[in-house]
PDB file of C-alpha atoms in Angstrom:
ATOM      1  CA  THR A   1      44.050 242.419 213.668  1.00  0.00           C
ATOM      2  CA  LEU A   2      43.470 246.299 214.215  1.00  0.00           C
ATOM      3  CA  SER A   3      43.181 248.769 211.267  1.00  0.00           C
ATOM      4  CA  SER A   4      42.250 252.016 210.346  1.00  0.00           C
ATOM      5  CA  PHE A   5      39.898 252.419 207.569  1.00  0.00           C
ATOM      6  CA  ALA A   6      42.828 253.288 205.332  1.00  0.00           C
ATOM      7  CA  GLU A   7      44.867 250.152 206.240  1.00  0.00           C
ATOM      8  CA  LEU A   8      42.042 247.894 205.167  1.00  0.00           C
ATOM      9  CA  SER A   9      42.822 246.148 201.815  1.00  0.00           C
ATOM     10  CA  ASN A  10      39.843 246.503 199.255  1.00  0.00           C
ATOM     11  CA  PHE A  11      39.387 242.512 200.124  1.00  0.00           C
ATOM     12  CA  GLN A  12      39.295 243.132 203.697  1.00  0.00           C
ATOM     13  CA  LEU A  13      36.703 246.335 203.506  1.00  0.00           C
ATOM     14  CA  TYR A  14      34.805 243.924 201.188  1.00  0.00           C
ATOM     15  CA  GLU A  15      34.696 241.052 203.749  1.00  0.00           C
ATOM     16  CA  ILE A  16      33.593 242.939 206.279  1.00  0.00           C
ATOM     17  CA  LEU A  17      30.778 244.923 204.416  1.00  0.00           C
ATOM     18  CA  ARG A  18      29.868 241.347 203.209  1.00  0.00           C
ATOM     19  CA  LEU A  19      29.653 239.971 206.819  1.00  0.00           C
ATOM     20  CA  ARG A  20      27.732 242.937 208.088  1.00  0.00           C
ATOM     21  CA  SER A  21      25.373 242.608 205.332  1.00  0.00           C
ATOM     22  CA  GLU A  22      24.548 238.879 205.679  1.00  0.00           C
ATOM     23  CA  VAL A  23      23.889 239.287 209.620  1.00  0.00           C
ATOM     24  CA  PHE A  24      22.179 243.100 209.808  1.00  0.00           C
ATOM     25  CA  VAL A  25      20.020 243.461 206.488  1.00  0.00           C
ATOM     26  CA  VAL A  26      19.507 239.725 205.769  1.00  0.00           C
ATOM     27  CA  GLU A  27      19.595 237.130 208.503  1.00  0.00           C
ATOM     28  CA  GLN A  28      18.040 239.778 211.007  1.00  0.00           C
ATOM     29  CA  ASP A  29      15.735 241.303 208.298  1.00  0.00           C
ATOM     30  CA  CYS A  30      16.665 244.490 208.739  1.00  0.00           C
ATOM     31  CA  VAL A  31      16.574 247.157 205.860  1.00  0.00           C
ATOM     32  CA  TYR A  32      18.948 250.047 207.084  1.00  0.00           C
ATOM     33  CA  GLN A  33      21.919 251.868 205.831  1.00  0.00           C
ATOM     34  CA  ASP A  34      24.865 250.038 207.291  1.00  0.00           C
ATOM     35  CA  LEU A  35      27.483 252.568 205.340  1.00  0.00           C
ATOM     36  CA  ASP A  36      26.667 255.493 207.561  1.00  0.00           C
ATOM     37  CA  GLY A  37      29.651 257.753 207.204  1.00  0.00           C
ATOM     38  CA  LEU A  38      31.310 256.450 210.141  1.00  0.00           C
ATOM     39  CA  ASP A  39      33.796 253.430 209.209  1.00  0.00           C
ATOM     40  CA  GLN A  40      36.621 256.013 207.359  1.00  0.00           C
ATOM     41  CA  SER A  41      37.082 257.387 211.139  1.00  0.00           C
ATOM     42  CA  SER A  42      36.455 254.117 213.118  1.00  0.00           C
ATOM     43  CA  LEU A  43      39.060 251.767 213.681  1.00  0.00           C
ATOM     44  CA  HIS A  44      38.272 248.088 212.850  1.00  0.00           C
ATOM     45  CA  VAL A  45      39.012 245.176 214.871  1.00  0.00           C
ATOM     46  CA  CYS A  46      38.719 241.960 212.811  1.00  0.00           C
ATOM     47  CA  HIS A  47      39.569 238.410 213.973  1.00  0.00           C
ATOM     48  CA  TRP A  48      40.651 236.586 210.525  1.00  0.00           C
ATOM     49  CA  ASP A  49      41.173 232.593 209.811  1.00  0.00           C
ATOM     50  CA  GLY A  50      43.021 233.141 206.391  1.00  0.00           C
ATOM     51  CA  ASP A  51      40.596 235.015 203.903  1.00  0.00           C
ATOM     52  CA  LYS A  52      37.731 234.394 206.464  1.00  0.00           C
ATOM     53  CA  LEU A  53      36.245 236.771 208.551  1.00  0.00           C
ATOM     54  CA  LEU A  54      35.241 235.394 211.780  1.00  0.00           C
ATOM     55  CA  ALA A  55      34.138 238.435 214.431  1.00  0.00           C
ATOM     56  CA  TYR A  56      34.423 242.241 214.095  1.00  0.00           C
ATOM     57  CA  THR A  57      33.609 245.404 215.704  1.00  0.00           C
ATOM     58  CA  ARG A  58      34.442 248.705 214.935  1.00  0.00           C
ATOM     59  CA  LEU A  59      35.536 251.376 217.371  1.00  0.00           C
ATOM     60  CA  LEU A  60      34.484 255.154 217.604  1.00  0.00           C
ATOM     61  CA  ALA A  61      36.431 258.106 219.385  1.00  0.00           C
ATOM     62  CA  PRO A  62      34.643 259.677 222.004  1.00  0.00           C
ATOM     63  CA  GLY A  63      32.184 262.419 220.067  1.00  0.00           C
ATOM     64  CA  THR A  64      31.353 259.897 217.462  1.00  0.00           C
ATOM     65  CA  ASP A  65      28.303 257.885 218.204  1.00  0.00           C
ATOM     66  CA  PHE A  66      28.296 259.507 221.968  1.00  0.00           C
ATOM     67  CA  GLU A  67      29.536 263.081 222.832  1.00  0.00           C
ATOM     68  CA  ASP A  68      30.841 261.419 226.031  1.00  0.00           C
ATOM     69  CA  ALA A  69      32.303 258.240 225.223  1.00  0.00           C
ATOM     70  CA  SER A  70      33.740 255.909 222.835  1.00  0.00           C
ATOM     71  CA  ALA A  71      31.802 253.394 220.968  1.00  0.00           C
ATOM     72  CA  ILE A  72      31.832 249.789 220.122  1.00  0.00           C
ATOM     73  CA  GLY A  73      29.726 249.176 217.415  1.00  0.00           C
ATOM     74  CA  ARG A  74      28.750 246.839 214.652  1.00  0.00           C
ATOM     75  CA  ILE A  75      29.650 243.913 216.570  1.00  0.00           C
ATOM     76  CA  ILE A  76      29.504 240.823 214.907  1.00  0.00           C
ATOM     77  CA  THR A  77      30.447 236.969 214.501  1.00  0.00           C
ATOM     78  CA  CYS A  78      30.300 235.082 211.573  1.00  0.00           C
ATOM     79  CA  PRO A  79      26.785 232.431 211.726  1.00  0.00           C
ATOM     80  CA  SER A  80      29.458 229.515 210.689  1.00  0.00           C
ATOM     81  CA  VAL A  81      31.211 230.154 214.287  1.00  0.00           C
ATOM     82  CA  ARG A  82      28.806 231.279 216.429  1.00  0.00           C
ATOM     83  CA  ARG A  83      28.884 229.814 219.836  1.00  0.00           C
ATOM     84  CA  LYS A  84      32.313 229.090 219.424  1.00  0.00           C
ATOM     85  CA  GLY A  85      34.423 231.011 221.610  1.00  0.00           C
ATOM     86  CA  TYR A  86      34.561 234.138 219.011  1.00  0.00           C
ATOM     87  CA  GLY A  87      32.749 236.776 220.511  1.00  0.00           C
ATOM     88  CA  ARG A  88      34.365 237.180 223.858  1.00  0.00           C
ATOM     89  CA  PRO A  89      38.028 237.871 222.667  1.00  0.00           C
ATOM     90  CA  ILE A  90      37.017 240.142 220.076  1.00  0.00           C
ATOM     91  CA  ILE A  91      34.770 242.266 222.459  1.00  0.00           C
ATOM     92  CA  GLN A  92      37.877 241.915 224.869  1.00  0.00           C
ATOM     93  CA  ALA A  93      40.268 243.271 222.201  1.00  0.00           C
ATOM     94  CA  SER A  94      37.736 245.902 221.601  1.00  0.00           C
ATOM     95  CA  ILE A  95      37.315 247.018 224.981  1.00  0.00           C
ATOM     96  CA  ALA A  96      41.773 246.914 225.653  1.00  0.00           C
ATOM     97  CA  GLU A  97      41.692 249.036 222.508  1.00  0.00           C
ATOM     98  CA  CYS A  98      39.215 251.712 223.390  1.00  0.00           C
ATOM     99  CA  GLN A  99      40.919 251.724 227.333  1.00  0.00           C
ATOM    100  CA  ARG A 100      44.547 252.334 225.613  1.00  0.00           C
ATOM    101  CA  ARG A 101      43.194 254.857 223.519  1.00  0.00           C
ATOM    102  CA  TRP A 102      41.149 256.967 225.293  1.00  0.00           C
ATOM    103  CA  PRO A 103      41.678 255.647 228.949  1.00  0.00           C
ATOM    104  CA  THR A 104      39.163 258.562 230.946  1.00  0.00           C
ATOM    105  CA  ALA A 105      36.409 258.270 228.598  1.00  0.00           C
ATOM    106  CA  SER A 106      33.543 255.370 229.453  1.00  0.00           C
ATOM    107  CA  ILE A 107      32.654 253.077 226.496  1.00  0.00           C
ATOM    108  CA  LYS A 108      29.174 252.609 225.555  1.00  0.00           C
ATOM    109  CA  LEU A 109      27.506 250.669 222.758  1.00  0.00           C
ATOM    110  CA  HIS A 110      23.916 249.505 221.416  1.00  0.00           C
ATOM    111  CA  ALA A 111      22.969 245.920 222.509  1.00  0.00           C
ATOM    112  CA  GLN A 112      20.510 243.690 221.306  1.00  0.00           C
ATOM    113  CA  THR A 113      18.346 243.221 224.897  1.00  0.00           C
ATOM    114  CA  TYR A 114      18.561 239.350 224.452  1.00  0.00           C
ATOM    115  CA  LEU A 115      23.102 240.370 224.641  1.00  0.00           C
ATOM    116  CA  LEU A 116      22.536 242.530 227.960  1.00  0.00           C
ATOM    117  CA  GLU A 117      23.980 239.561 230.336  1.00  0.00           C
ATOM    118  CA  PHE A 118      26.741 238.518 227.743  1.00  0.00           C
ATOM    119  CA  TYR A 119      27.437 242.579 227.664  1.00  0.00           C
ATOM    120  CA  GLY A 120      27.248 242.577 231.609  1.00  0.00           C
ATOM    121  CA  THR A 121      29.962 239.952 232.343  1.00  0.00           C
ATOM    122  CA  PHE A 122      32.388 242.622 230.749  1.00  0.00           C
ATOM    123  CA  GLY A 123      31.027 245.242 233.301  1.00  0.00           C
ATOM    124  CA  PHE A 124      28.938 247.200 231.104  1.00  0.00           C
ATOM    125  CA  LYS A 125      25.500 248.269 232.840  1.00  0.00           C
ATOM    126  CA  PRO A 126      22.335 248.982 230.192  1.00  0.00           C
ATOM    127  CA  PHE A 127      21.123 252.643 230.892  1.00  0.00           C
ATOM    128  CA  GLY A 128      17.912 254.539 229.589  1.00  0.00           C
ATOM    129  CA  GLU A 129      14.651 252.705 228.678  1.00  0.00           C
ATOM    130  CA  GLU A 130      14.753 249.732 226.184  1.00  0.00           C
ATOM    131  CA  PHE A 131      14.260 250.847 222.320  1.00  0.00           C
ATOM    132  CA  LEU A 132      13.744 249.721 218.632  1.00  0.00           C
ATOM    133  CA  GLU A 133      16.819 250.452 216.517  1.00  0.00           C
ATOM    134  CA  ASP A 134      16.000 248.802 212.947  1.00  0.00           C
ATOM    135  CA  GLY A 135      12.803 246.976 214.503  1.00  0.00           C
ATOM    136  CA  LEU A 136      15.270 245.108 216.996  1.00  0.00           C
ATOM    137  CA  PRO A 137      14.877 245.673 221.004  1.00  0.00           C
ATOM    138  CA  HIS A 138      18.033 247.223 222.254  1.00  0.00           C
ATOM    139  CA  PHE A 139      19.195 249.067 225.332  1.00  0.00           C
ATOM    140  CA  PHE A 140      22.209 251.317 225.510  1.00  0.00           C
ATOM    141  CA  MET A 141      24.937 250.269 227.570  1.00  0.00           C
ATOM    142  CA  GLU A 142      27.998 251.505 229.434  1.00  0.00           C
ATOM    143  CA  LYS A 143      31.532 250.660 231.070  1.00  0.00           C
ATOM    144  CA  PRO A 144      33.059 253.327 232.925  1.00  0.00           C
ATOM    145  CA  GLY A 145      36.252 254.622 232.259  1.00  0.00           C
ATOM    146  CA  SER A 146      39.094 255.200 234.712  1.00  0.00           C
ATOM    147  CA  HIS A 147      38.658 258.818 235.992  1.00  0.00           C
TER     148      HIS A 147
END
């Protein structure tokens, strides 16, 4: 499902934040401020199985995370369903929605280095130098828009 922040129910928002905390803070052992003030202006792409959130991304308009590009962020798959095919469709849906809403803008993301090949299969290319984000190695990646 695709929802604005206002369209999310209290339950849905809680599940999104719970899963992000479970993976990004606890599993990846990163102490960071997940609640960064961008959720309110983001679109939220969720794959639900009943009340269970299996995969999630948030989409940011150009000028929000990157001045010149839309962005896909907080990309996550529930640990219990990893490697079961939920990552690919949530990325495809996220790309399609970015292209629909902001067709001329490129799409950028912060990719953990071990996922460069995965995102490369969607047409993303790394740029810049590897950097540490919350203690984990990352690259910026970009998929060109239709100019």
